[in-house]
């Protein structure tokens, strides 16, 4: 199978998922500096502009290294940047170990909360991941207090939340088996 060096363009009814561009930096940095966005991520610590820049660079680096990574989410009708979503291997120091397993993650700008965008974008990304035969499952880590993201994960088929610790904080580890292609 040919390696995936950059994110494929994915479209849903309302969204477009593509590679991040330089034009995404300002809205991305604004999103990651919003306390509402990071309330359940990073222990409620906003990102500096430099940290957001490094995040965007890492999004690009994931694809050629791992064959999967993050997409920029855009609202189809306006082209407006709505957030980030994708899969990574962050080499987390935790038990159980999840190294080598695609870890799903998502964050949406505050204006995009409550519209179903995360559910819609995750469904498209998982459909793409399910077509990649090298992965049997994926995982996601969610704060036990983040009811909205837990609902998104459950709708996408993530199950069996296992309590664990990450960065000295309680978190839930969800798992989802790869779905076989229909045909």
PDB file of N, CA and C in Angstrom, residues 2-97:
ATOM      1  N   UNK A   2       0.535   2.194  -0.838  1.00  0.00           N
ATOM      2  CA  UNK A   2       1.285   3.446  -0.947  1.00  0.00           C
ATOM      3  C   UNK A   2       1.137   4.252   0.350  1.00  0.00           C
ATOM      4  N   UNK A   3       2.252   4.780   0.882  1.00  0.00           N
ATOM      5  CA  UNK A   3       2.153   5.553   2.122  1.00  0.00           C
ATOM      6  C   UNK A   3       1.386   6.863   1.902  1.00  0.00           C
ATOM      7  N   UNK A   4       0.717   7.299   2.962  1.00  0.00           N
ATOM      8  CA  UNK A   4      -0.020   8.556   2.929  1.00  0.00           C
ATOM      9  C   UNK A   4       0.900   9.644   3.457  1.00  0.00           C
ATOM     10  N   UNK A   5       1.366  10.533   2.589  1.00  0.00           N
ATOM     11  CA  UNK A   5       2.332  11.557   2.976  1.00  0.00           C
ATOM     12  C   UNK A   5       1.685  12.869   3.399  1.00  0.00           C
ATOM     13  N   UNK A   6       0.444  13.060   3.026  1.00  0.00           N
ATOM     14  CA  UNK A   6      -0.273  14.267   3.419  1.00  0.00           C
ATOM     15  C   UNK A   6      -1.747  13.903   3.560  1.00  0.00           C
ATOM     16  N   UNK A   7      -2.497  14.705   4.295  1.00  0.00           N
ATOM     17  CA  UNK A   7      -3.885  14.339   4.544  1.00  0.00           C
ATOM     18  C   UNK A   7      -4.727  14.362   3.277  1.00  0.00           C
ATOM     19  N   UNK A   8      -5.481  13.312   3.052  1.00  0.00           N
ATOM     20  CA  UNK A   8      -6.418  13.351   1.936  1.00  0.00           C
ATOM     21  C   UNK A   8      -7.547  14.328   2.254  1.00  0.00           C
ATOM     22  N   UNK A   9      -8.090  14.919   1.229  1.00  0.00           N
ATOM     23  CA  UNK A   9      -9.235  15.829   1.413  1.00  0.00           C
ATOM     24  C   UNK A   9     -10.466  14.973   1.691  1.00  0.00           C
ATOM     25  N   UNK A  10     -11.154  15.286   2.788  1.00  0.00           N
ATOM     26  CA  UNK A  10     -12.390  14.598   3.142  1.00  0.00           C
ATOM     27  C   UNK A  10     -13.510  15.625   3.175  1.00  0.00           C
ATOM     28  N   UNK A  11     -14.665  15.231   2.679  1.00  0.00           N
ATOM     29  CA  UNK A  11     -15.819  16.124   2.705  1.00  0.00           C
ATOM     30  C   UNK A  11     -16.999  15.438   3.358  1.00  0.00           C
ATOM     31  N   UNK A  12     -17.745  16.211   4.112  1.00  0.00           N
ATOM     32  CA  UNK A  12     -18.996  15.762   4.693  1.00  0.00           C
ATOM     33  C   UNK A  12     -20.076  16.709   4.180  1.00  0.00           C
ATOM     34  N   UNK A  13     -21.253  16.551   4.682  1.00  0.00           N
ATOM     35  CA  UNK A  13     -22.345  17.432   4.250  1.00  0.00           C
ATOM     36  C   UNK A  13     -22.019  18.905   4.518  1.00  0.00           C
ATOM     37  N   UNK A  14     -21.396  19.195   5.676  1.00  0.00           N
ATOM     38  CA  UNK A  14     -21.166  20.588   6.069  1.00  0.00           C
ATOM     39  C   UNK A  14     -19.703  20.977   6.215  1.00  0.00           C
ATOM     40  N   UNK A  15     -18.794  19.998   6.102  1.00  0.00           N
ATOM     41  CA  UNK A  15     -17.397  20.263   6.432  1.00  0.00           C
ATOM     42  C   UNK A  15     -16.440  19.793   5.354  1.00  0.00           C
ATOM     43  N   UNK A  16     -15.270  20.421   5.346  1.00  0.00           N
ATOM     44  CA  UNK A  16     -14.148  19.980   4.517  1.00  0.00           C
ATOM     45  C   UNK A  16     -12.971  19.791   5.465  1.00  0.00           C
ATOM     46  N   UNK A  17     -12.304  18.653   5.354  1.00  0.00           N
ATOM     47  CA  UNK A  17     -11.113  18.362   6.142  1.00  0.00           C
ATOM     48  C   UNK A  17      -9.932  18.316   5.181  1.00  0.00           C
ATOM     49  N   UNK A  18      -8.942  19.162   5.425  1.00  0.00           N
ATOM     50  CA  UNK A  18      -7.764  19.255   4.551  1.00  0.00           C
ATOM     51  C   UNK A  18      -6.515  19.471   5.397  1.00  0.00           C
ATOM     52  N   UNK A  19      -5.383  19.525   4.711  1.00  0.00           N
ATOM     53  CA  UNK A  19      -4.127  19.877   5.377  1.00  0.00           C
ATOM     54  C   UNK A  19      -4.226  21.311   5.900  1.00  0.00           C
ATOM     55  N   UNK A  20      -3.520  21.567   6.981  1.00  0.00           N
ATOM     56  CA  UNK A  20      -3.415  22.930   7.499  1.00  0.00           C
ATOM     57  C   UNK A  20      -2.571  23.763   6.540  1.00  0.00           C
ATOM     58  N   UNK A  21      -2.923  25.022   6.404  1.00  0.00           N
ATOM     59  CA  UNK A  21      -2.162  25.958   5.594  1.00  0.00           C
ATOM     60  C   UNK A  21      -1.687  27.113   6.478  1.00  0.00           C
ATOM     61  N   UNK A  22      -0.795  27.932   5.941  1.00  0.00           N
ATOM     62  CA  UNK A  22      -0.350  29.103   6.696  1.00  0.00           C
ATOM     63  C   UNK A  22      -1.519  30.004   7.086  1.00  0.00           C
ATOM     64  N   UNK A  23      -2.534  30.064   6.235  1.00  0.00           N
ATOM     65  CA  UNK A  23      -3.697  30.901   6.543  1.00  0.00           C
ATOM     66  C   UNK A  23      -4.474  30.400   7.763  1.00  0.00           C
ATOM     67  N   UNK A  24      -4.248  29.147   8.146  1.00  0.00           N
ATOM     68  CA  UNK A  24      -4.937  28.590   9.315  1.00  0.00           C
ATOM     69  C   UNK A  24      -4.271  28.986  10.624  1.00  0.00           C
ATOM     70  N   UNK A  25      -3.042  29.502  10.555  1.00  0.00           N
ATOM     71  CA  UNK A  25      -2.313  29.719  11.798  1.00  0.00           C
ATOM     72  C   UNK A  25      -3.030  30.674  12.753  1.00  0.00           C
ATOM     73  N   UNK A  26      -3.445  31.831  12.292  1.00  0.00           N
ATOM     74  CA  UNK A  26      -4.080  32.799  13.205  1.00  0.00           C
ATOM     75  C   UNK A  26      -5.338  32.232  13.858  1.00  0.00           C
ATOM     76  N   UNK A  27      -6.275  31.633  13.083  1.00  0.00           N
ATOM     77  CA  UNK A  27      -7.438  31.064  13.769  1.00  0.00           C
ATOM     78  C   UNK A  27      -7.076  29.872  14.656  1.00  0.00           C
ATOM     79  N   UNK A  28      -6.085  29.088  14.267  1.00  0.00           N
ATOM     80  CA  UNK A  28      -5.641  27.969  15.103  1.00  0.00           C
ATOM     81  C   UNK A  28      -5.076  28.495  16.419  1.00  0.00           C
ATOM     82  N   UNK A  29      -4.206  29.481  16.349  1.00  0.00           N
ATOM     83  CA  UNK A  29      -3.619  30.056  17.561  1.00  0.00           C
ATOM     84  C   UNK A  29      -4.698  30.683  18.435  1.00  0.00           C
ATOM     85  N   UNK A  30      -5.663  31.342  17.805  1.00  0.00           N
ATOM     86  CA  UNK A  30      -6.767  31.912  18.569  1.00  0.00           C
ATOM     87  C   UNK A  30      -7.583  30.842  19.272  1.00  0.00           C
ATOM     88  N   UNK A  31      -7.822  29.746  18.579  1.00  0.00           N
ATOM     89  CA  UNK A  31      -8.595  28.654  19.174  1.00  0.00           C
ATOM     90  C   UNK A  31      -7.858  28.085  20.388  1.00  0.00           C
ATOM     91  N   UNK A  32      -6.564  27.783  20.235  1.00  0.00           N
ATOM     92  CA  UNK A  32      -5.812  27.146  21.314  1.00  0.00           C
ATOM     93  C   UNK A  32      -5.487  28.110  22.456  1.00  0.00           C
ATOM     94  N   UNK A  33      -5.761  29.406  22.285  1.00  0.00           N
ATOM     95  CA  UNK A  33      -5.572  30.365  23.380  1.00  0.00           C
ATOM     96  C   UNK A  33      -6.890  30.693  24.081  1.00  0.00           C
ATOM     97  N   UNK A  34      -7.952  30.020  23.688  1.00  0.00           N
ATOM     98  CA  UNK A  34      -9.288  30.248  24.253  1.00  0.00           C
ATOM     99  C   UNK A  34      -9.511  29.308  25.443  1.00  0.00           C
ATOM    100  N   UNK A  35      -9.713  29.851  26.648  1.00  0.00           N
ATOM    101  CA  UNK A  35      -9.935  28.993  27.823  1.00  0.00           C
ATOM    102  C   UNK A  35     -11.116  28.033  27.662  1.00  0.00           C
ATOM    103  N   UNK A  36     -12.132  28.423  26.921  1.00  0.00           N
ATOM    104  CA  UNK A  36     -13.279  27.540  26.704  1.00  0.00           C
ATOM    105  C   UNK A  36     -12.869  26.300  25.911  1.00  0.00           C
ATOM    106  N   UNK A  37     -11.979  26.458  24.956  1.00  0.00           N
ATOM    107  CA  UNK A  37     -11.531  25.337  24.122  1.00  0.00           C
ATOM    108  C   UNK A  37     -10.659  24.374  24.919  1.00  0.00           C
ATOM    109  N   UNK A  38      -9.780  24.886  25.757  1.00  0.00           N
ATOM    110  CA  UNK A  38      -8.835  24.021  26.482  1.00  0.00           C
ATOM    111  C   UNK A  38      -9.322  23.624  27.872  1.00  0.00           C
ATOM    112  N   UNK A  39     -10.567  23.925  28.174  1.00  0.00           N
ATOM    113  CA  UNK A  39     -11.107  23.638  29.509  1.00  0.00           C
ATOM    114  C   UNK A  39     -10.832  22.203  29.952  1.00  0.00           C
ATOM    115  N   UNK A  40     -10.950  21.244  29.047  1.00  0.00           N
ATOM    116  CA  UNK A  40     -10.746  19.834  29.386  1.00  0.00           C
ATOM    117  C   UNK A  40      -9.478  19.263  28.753  1.00  0.00           C
ATOM    118  N   UNK A  41      -8.653  20.128  28.186  1.00  0.00           N
ATOM    119  CA  UNK A  41      -7.420  19.701  27.521  1.00  0.00           C
ATOM    120  C   UNK A  41      -6.255  20.416  28.194  1.00  0.00           C
ATOM    121  N   UNK A  42      -5.158  19.720  28.413  1.00  0.00           N
ATOM    122  CA  UNK A  42      -3.950  20.324  28.987  1.00  0.00           C
ATOM    123  C   UNK A  42      -4.186  20.932  30.368  1.00  0.00           C
ATOM    124  N   UNK A  43      -5.161  20.441  31.091  1.00  0.00           N
ATOM    125  CA  UNK A  43      -5.402  20.985  32.424  1.00  0.00           C
ATOM    126  C   UNK A  43      -5.839  22.421  32.421  1.00  0.00           C
ATOM    127  N   UNK A  44      -6.574  22.825  31.388  1.00  0.00           N
ATOM    128  CA  UNK A  44      -7.125  24.175  31.291  1.00  0.00           C
ATOM    129  C   UNK A  44      -6.032  25.240  31.158  1.00  0.00           C
ATOM    130  N   UNK A  45      -4.951  24.897  30.454  1.00  0.00           N
ATOM    131  CA  UNK A  45      -3.868  25.849  30.213  1.00  0.00           C
ATOM    132  C   UNK A  45      -3.867  26.212  28.728  1.00  0.00           C
ATOM    133  N   UNK A  46      -4.019  27.488  28.432  1.00  0.00           N
ATOM    134  CA  UNK A  46      -4.042  27.930  27.039  1.00  0.00           C
ATOM    135  C   UNK A  46      -2.645  27.830  26.436  1.00  0.00           C
ATOM    136  N   UNK A  47      -2.586  27.772  25.124  1.00  0.00           N
ATOM    137  CA  UNK A  47      -1.319  27.692  24.402  1.00  0.00           C
ATOM    138  C   UNK A  47      -0.853  29.080  23.989  1.00  0.00           C
ATOM    139  N   UNK A  48       0.458  29.257  24.011  1.00  0.00           N
ATOM    140  CA  UNK A  48       1.041  30.478  23.484  1.00  0.00           C
ATOM    141  C   UNK A  48       1.021  30.408  21.957  1.00  0.00           C
ATOM    142  N   UNK A  49       1.299  31.519  21.329  1.00  0.00           N
ATOM    143  CA  UNK A  49       1.369  31.544  19.872  1.00  0.00           C
ATOM    144  C   UNK A  49       2.446  30.575  19.375  1.00  0.00           C
ATOM    145  N   UNK A  50       3.586  30.546  20.034  1.00  0.00           N
ATOM    146  CA  UNK A  50       4.659  29.641  19.627  1.00  0.00           C
ATOM    147  C   UNK A  50       4.232  28.183  19.785  1.00  0.00           C
ATOM    148  N   UNK A  51       3.572  27.847  20.885  1.00  0.00           N
ATOM    149  CA  UNK A  51       3.096  26.469  21.080  1.00  0.00           C
ATOM    150  C   UNK A  51       2.106  26.083  19.981  1.00  0.00           C
ATOM    151  N   UNK A  52       1.271  27.012  19.595  1.00  0.00           N
ATOM    152  CA  UNK A  52       0.329  26.739  18.499  1.00  0.00           C
ATOM    153  C   UNK A  52       1.066  26.561  17.178  1.00  0.00           C
ATOM    154  N   UNK A  53       2.104  27.351  16.959  1.00  0.00           N
ATOM    155  CA  UNK A  53       2.915  27.205  15.743  1.00  0.00           C
ATOM    156  C   UNK A  53       3.560  25.816  15.715  1.00  0.00           C
ATOM    157  N   UNK A  54       4.123  25.394  16.840  1.00  0.00           N
ATOM    158  CA  UNK A  54       4.760  24.081  16.915  1.00  0.00           C
ATOM    159  C   UNK A  54       3.719  22.965  16.717  1.00  0.00           C
ATOM    160  N   UNK A  55       2.533  23.171  17.214  1.00  0.00           N
ATOM    161  CA  UNK A  55       1.450  22.194  17.011  1.00  0.00           C
ATOM    162  C   UNK A  55       1.147  22.063  15.517  1.00  0.00           C
ATOM    163  N   UNK A  56       1.027  23.191  14.833  1.00  0.00           N
ATOM    164  CA  UNK A  56       0.717  23.145  13.408  1.00  0.00           C
ATOM    165  C   UNK A  56       1.842  22.463  12.632  1.00  0.00           C
ATOM    166  N   UNK A  57       3.079  22.739  12.996  1.00  0.00           N
ATOM    167  CA  UNK A  57       4.200  22.063  12.352  1.00  0.00           C
ATOM    168  C   UNK A  57       4.141  20.563  12.593  1.00  0.00           C
ATOM    169  N   UNK A  58       3.801  20.169  13.808  1.00  0.00           N
ATOM    170  CA  UNK A  58       3.724  18.731  14.107  1.00  0.00           C
ATOM    171  C   UNK A  58       2.601  18.068  13.324  1.00  0.00           C
ATOM    172  N   UNK A  59       1.511  18.796  13.099  1.00  0.00           N
ATOM    173  CA  UNK A  59       0.422  18.225  12.291  1.00  0.00           C
ATOM    174  C   UNK A  59       0.952  17.819  10.914  1.00  0.00           C
ATOM    175  N   UNK A  60       1.784  18.669  10.336  1.00  0.00           N
ATOM    176  CA  UNK A  60       2.347  18.350   9.016  1.00  0.00           C
ATOM    177  C   UNK A  60       3.340  17.193   9.094  1.00  0.00           C
ATOM    178  N   UNK A  61       4.086  17.116  10.181  1.00  0.00           N
ATOM    179  CA  UNK A  61       5.089  16.070  10.320  1.00  0.00           C
ATOM    180  C   UNK A  61       4.525  14.693  10.577  1.00  0.00           C
ATOM    181  N   UNK A  62       3.333  14.618  11.130  1.00  0.00           N
ATOM    182  CA  UNK A  62       2.734  13.310  11.428  1.00  0.00           C
ATOM    183  C   UNK A  62       2.513  12.487  10.170  1.00  0.00           C
ATOM    184  N   UNK A  63       2.026  13.109   9.118  1.00  0.00           N
ATOM    185  CA  UNK A  63       1.630  12.371   7.914  1.00  0.00           C
ATOM    186  C   UNK A  63       2.779  11.613   7.271  1.00  0.00           C
ATOM    187  N   UNK A  64       3.907  12.244   6.933  1.00  0.00           N
ATOM    188  CA  UNK A  64       4.977  11.467   6.292  1.00  0.00           C
ATOM    189  C   UNK A  64       5.628  10.455   7.231  1.00  0.00           C
ATOM    190  N   UNK A  65       5.595  10.718   8.531  1.00  0.00           N
ATOM    191  CA  UNK A  65       6.200   9.784   9.480  1.00  0.00           C
ATOM    192  C   UNK A  65       5.305   8.593   9.797  1.00  0.00           C
ATOM    193  N   UNK A  66       4.012   8.843   9.977  1.00  0.00           N
ATOM    194  CA  UNK A  66       3.099   7.802  10.449  1.00  0.00           C
ATOM    195  C   UNK A  66       2.092   7.330   9.409  1.00  0.00           C
ATOM    196  N   UNK A  67       1.883   8.124   8.369  1.00  0.00           N
ATOM    197  CA  UNK A  67       0.854   7.770   7.396  1.00  0.00           C
ATOM    198  C   UNK A  67      -0.544   8.137   7.856  1.00  0.00           C
ATOM    199  N   UNK A  68      -0.625   8.873   8.955  1.00  0.00           N
ATOM    200  CA  UNK A  68      -1.885   9.448   9.439  1.00  0.00           C
ATOM    201  C   UNK A  68      -1.530  10.686  10.247  1.00  0.00           C
ATOM    202  N   UNK A  69      -2.515  11.499  10.537  1.00  0.00           N
ATOM    203  CA  UNK A  69      -2.248  12.739  11.253  1.00  0.00           C
ATOM    204  C   UNK A  69      -3.510  13.553  11.430  1.00  0.00           C
ATOM    205  N   UNK A  70      -3.329  14.853  11.446  1.00  0.00           N
ATOM    206  CA  UNK A  70      -4.434  15.782  11.719  1.00  0.00           C
ATOM    207  C   UNK A  70      -4.850  16.547  10.477  1.00  0.00           C
ATOM    208  N   UNK A  71      -6.133  16.862  10.465  1.00  0.00           N
ATOM    209  CA  UNK A  71      -6.726  17.702   9.426  1.00  0.00           C
ATOM    210  C   UNK A  71      -7.154  19.030  10.047  1.00  0.00           C
ATOM    211  N   UNK A  72      -7.211  20.056   9.222  1.00  0.00           N
ATOM    212  CA  UNK A  72      -7.913  21.295   9.566  1.00  0.00           C
ATOM    213  C   UNK A  72      -9.362  21.073   9.166  1.00  0.00           C
ATOM    214  N   UNK A  73     -10.272  21.452  10.038  1.00  0.00           N
ATOM    215  CA  UNK A  73     -11.703  21.342   9.751  1.00  0.00           C
ATOM    216  C   UNK A  73     -12.183  22.719   9.323  1.00  0.00           C
ATOM    217  N   UNK A  74     -12.881  22.753   8.182  1.00  0.00           N
ATOM    218  CA  UNK A  74     -13.453  24.012   7.697  1.00  0.00           C
ATOM    219  C   UNK A  74     -14.945  23.834   7.443  1.00  0.00           C
ATOM    220  N   UNK A  75     -15.685  24.864   7.768  1.00  0.00           N
ATOM    221  CA  UNK A  75     -17.110  24.866   7.440  1.00  0.00           C
ATOM    222  C   UNK A  75     -17.230  25.029   5.930  1.00  0.00           C
ATOM    223  N   UNK A  76     -17.948  24.132   5.299  1.00  0.00           N
ATOM    224  CA  UNK A  76     -18.032  24.127   3.837  1.00  0.00           C
ATOM    225  C   UNK A  76     -18.687  25.404   3.307  1.00  0.00           C
ATOM    226  N   UNK A  77     -19.742  25.868   3.938  1.00  0.00           N
ATOM    227  CA  UNK A  77     -20.488  27.015   3.408  1.00  0.00           C
ATOM    228  C   UNK A  77     -19.708  28.323   3.467  1.00  0.00           C
ATOM    229  N   UNK A  78     -18.841  28.475   4.457  1.00  0.00           N
ATOM    230  CA  UNK A  78     -18.121  29.744   4.639  1.00  0.00           C
ATOM    231  C   UNK A  78     -16.613  29.625   4.424  1.00  0.00           C
ATOM    232  N   UNK A  79     -16.068  28.420   4.504  1.00  0.00           N
ATOM    233  CA  UNK A  79     -14.626  28.223   4.452  1.00  0.00           C
ATOM    234  C   UNK A  79     -13.938  28.534   5.771  1.00  0.00           C
ATOM    235  N   UNK A  80     -14.721  28.880   6.766  1.00  0.00           N
ATOM    236  CA  UNK A  80     -14.183  29.289   8.067  1.00  0.00           C
ATOM    237  C   UNK A  80     -13.515  28.109   8.783  1.00  0.00           C
ATOM    238  N   UNK A  81     -12.328  28.375   9.337  1.00  0.00           N
ATOM    239  CA  UNK A  81     -11.601  27.380  10.111  1.00  0.00           C
ATOM    240  C   UNK A  81     -12.407  27.044  11.365  1.00  0.00           C
ATOM    241  N   UNK A  82     -12.682  25.740  11.570  1.00  0.00           N
ATOM    242  CA  UNK A  82     -13.506  25.314  12.705  1.00  0.00           C
ATOM    243  C   UNK A  82     -12.718  24.543  13.752  1.00  0.00           C
ATOM    244  N   UNK A  83     -11.544  24.008  13.387  1.00  0.00           N
ATOM    245  CA  UNK A  83     -10.781  23.272  14.387  1.00  0.00           C
ATOM    246  C   UNK A  83      -9.841  22.253  13.787  1.00  0.00           C
ATOM    247  N   UNK A  84      -9.360  21.366  14.666  1.00  0.00           N
ATOM    248  CA  UNK A  84      -8.394  20.329  14.314  1.00  0.00           C
ATOM    249  C   UNK A  84      -8.951  18.971  14.720  1.00  0.00           C
ATOM    250  N   UNK A  85      -8.657  17.966  13.904  1.00  0.00           N
ATOM    251  CA  UNK A  85      -9.091  16.610  14.222  1.00  0.00           C
ATOM    252  C   UNK A  85      -8.188  15.635  13.497  1.00  0.00           C
ATOM    253  N   UNK A  86      -7.877  14.538  14.149  1.00  0.00           N
ATOM    254  CA  UNK A  86      -7.089  13.528  13.472  1.00  0.00           C
ATOM    255  C   UNK A  86      -6.573  12.469  14.402  1.00  0.00           C
ATOM    256  N   UNK A  87      -5.474  11.840  13.971  1.00  0.00           N
ATOM    257  CA  UNK A  87      -4.885  10.707  14.681  1.00  0.00           C
ATOM    258  C   UNK A  87      -3.390  10.933  14.821  1.00  0.00           C
ATOM    259  N   UNK A  88      -2.846  10.527  15.954  1.00  0.00           N
ATOM    260  CA  UNK A  88      -1.418  10.696  16.195  1.00  0.00           C
ATOM    261  C   UNK A  88      -0.910   9.542  17.046  1.00  0.00           C
ATOM    262  N   UNK A  89       0.390   9.507  17.205  1.00  0.00           N
ATOM    263  CA  UNK A  89       1.046   8.657  18.189  1.00  0.00           C
ATOM    264  C   UNK A  89       1.964   9.592  18.941  1.00  0.00           C
ATOM    265  N   UNK A  90       1.537  10.001  20.127  1.00  0.00           N
ATOM    266  CA  UNK A  90       2.278  10.981  20.907  1.00  0.00           C
ATOM    267  C   UNK A  90       3.300  10.348  21.852  1.00  0.00           C
ATOM    268  N   UNK A  91       3.489   9.031  21.754  1.00  0.00           N
ATOM    269  CA  UNK A  91       4.436   8.306  22.618  1.00  0.00           C
ATOM    270  C   UNK A  91       4.175   8.645  24.082  1.00  0.00           C
ATOM    271  N   UNK A  92       2.934   8.551  24.465  1.00  0.00           N
ATOM    272  CA  UNK A  92       2.547   8.896  25.836  1.00  0.00           C
ATOM    273  C   UNK A  92       3.106   7.872  26.823  1.00  0.00           C
ATOM    274  N   UNK A  93       3.580   8.379  27.938  1.00  0.00           N
ATOM    275  CA  UNK A  93       4.073   7.531  29.017  1.00  0.00           C
ATOM    276  C   UNK A  93       2.887   7.227  29.925  1.00  0.00           C
ATOM    277  N   UNK A  94       2.219   6.105  29.649  1.00  0.00           N
ATOM    278  CA  UNK A  94       1.025   5.764  30.417  1.00  0.00           C
ATOM    279  C   UNK A  94       0.796   4.270  30.359  1.00  0.00           C
ATOM    280  N   UNK A  95      -0.043   3.809  31.267  1.00  0.00           N
ATOM    281  CA  UNK A  95      -0.489   2.417  31.272  1.00  0.00           C
ATOM    282  C   UNK A  95      -2.000   2.422  31.155  1.00  0.00           C
ATOM    283  N   UNK A  96      -2.534   1.625  30.263  1.00  0.00           N
ATOM    284  CA  UNK A  96      -1.812   0.739  29.360  1.00  0.00           C
ATOM    285  C   UNK A  96      -1.125   1.543  28.250  1.00  0.00           C
ATOM    286  N   UNK A  97      -0.068   0.982  27.722  1.00  0.00           N
ATOM    287  CA  UNK A  97       0.672   1.642  26.651  1.00  0.00           C
ATOM    288  C   UNK A  97      -0.181   1.678  25.382  1.00  0.00           C
TER     289      UNK A  97
END
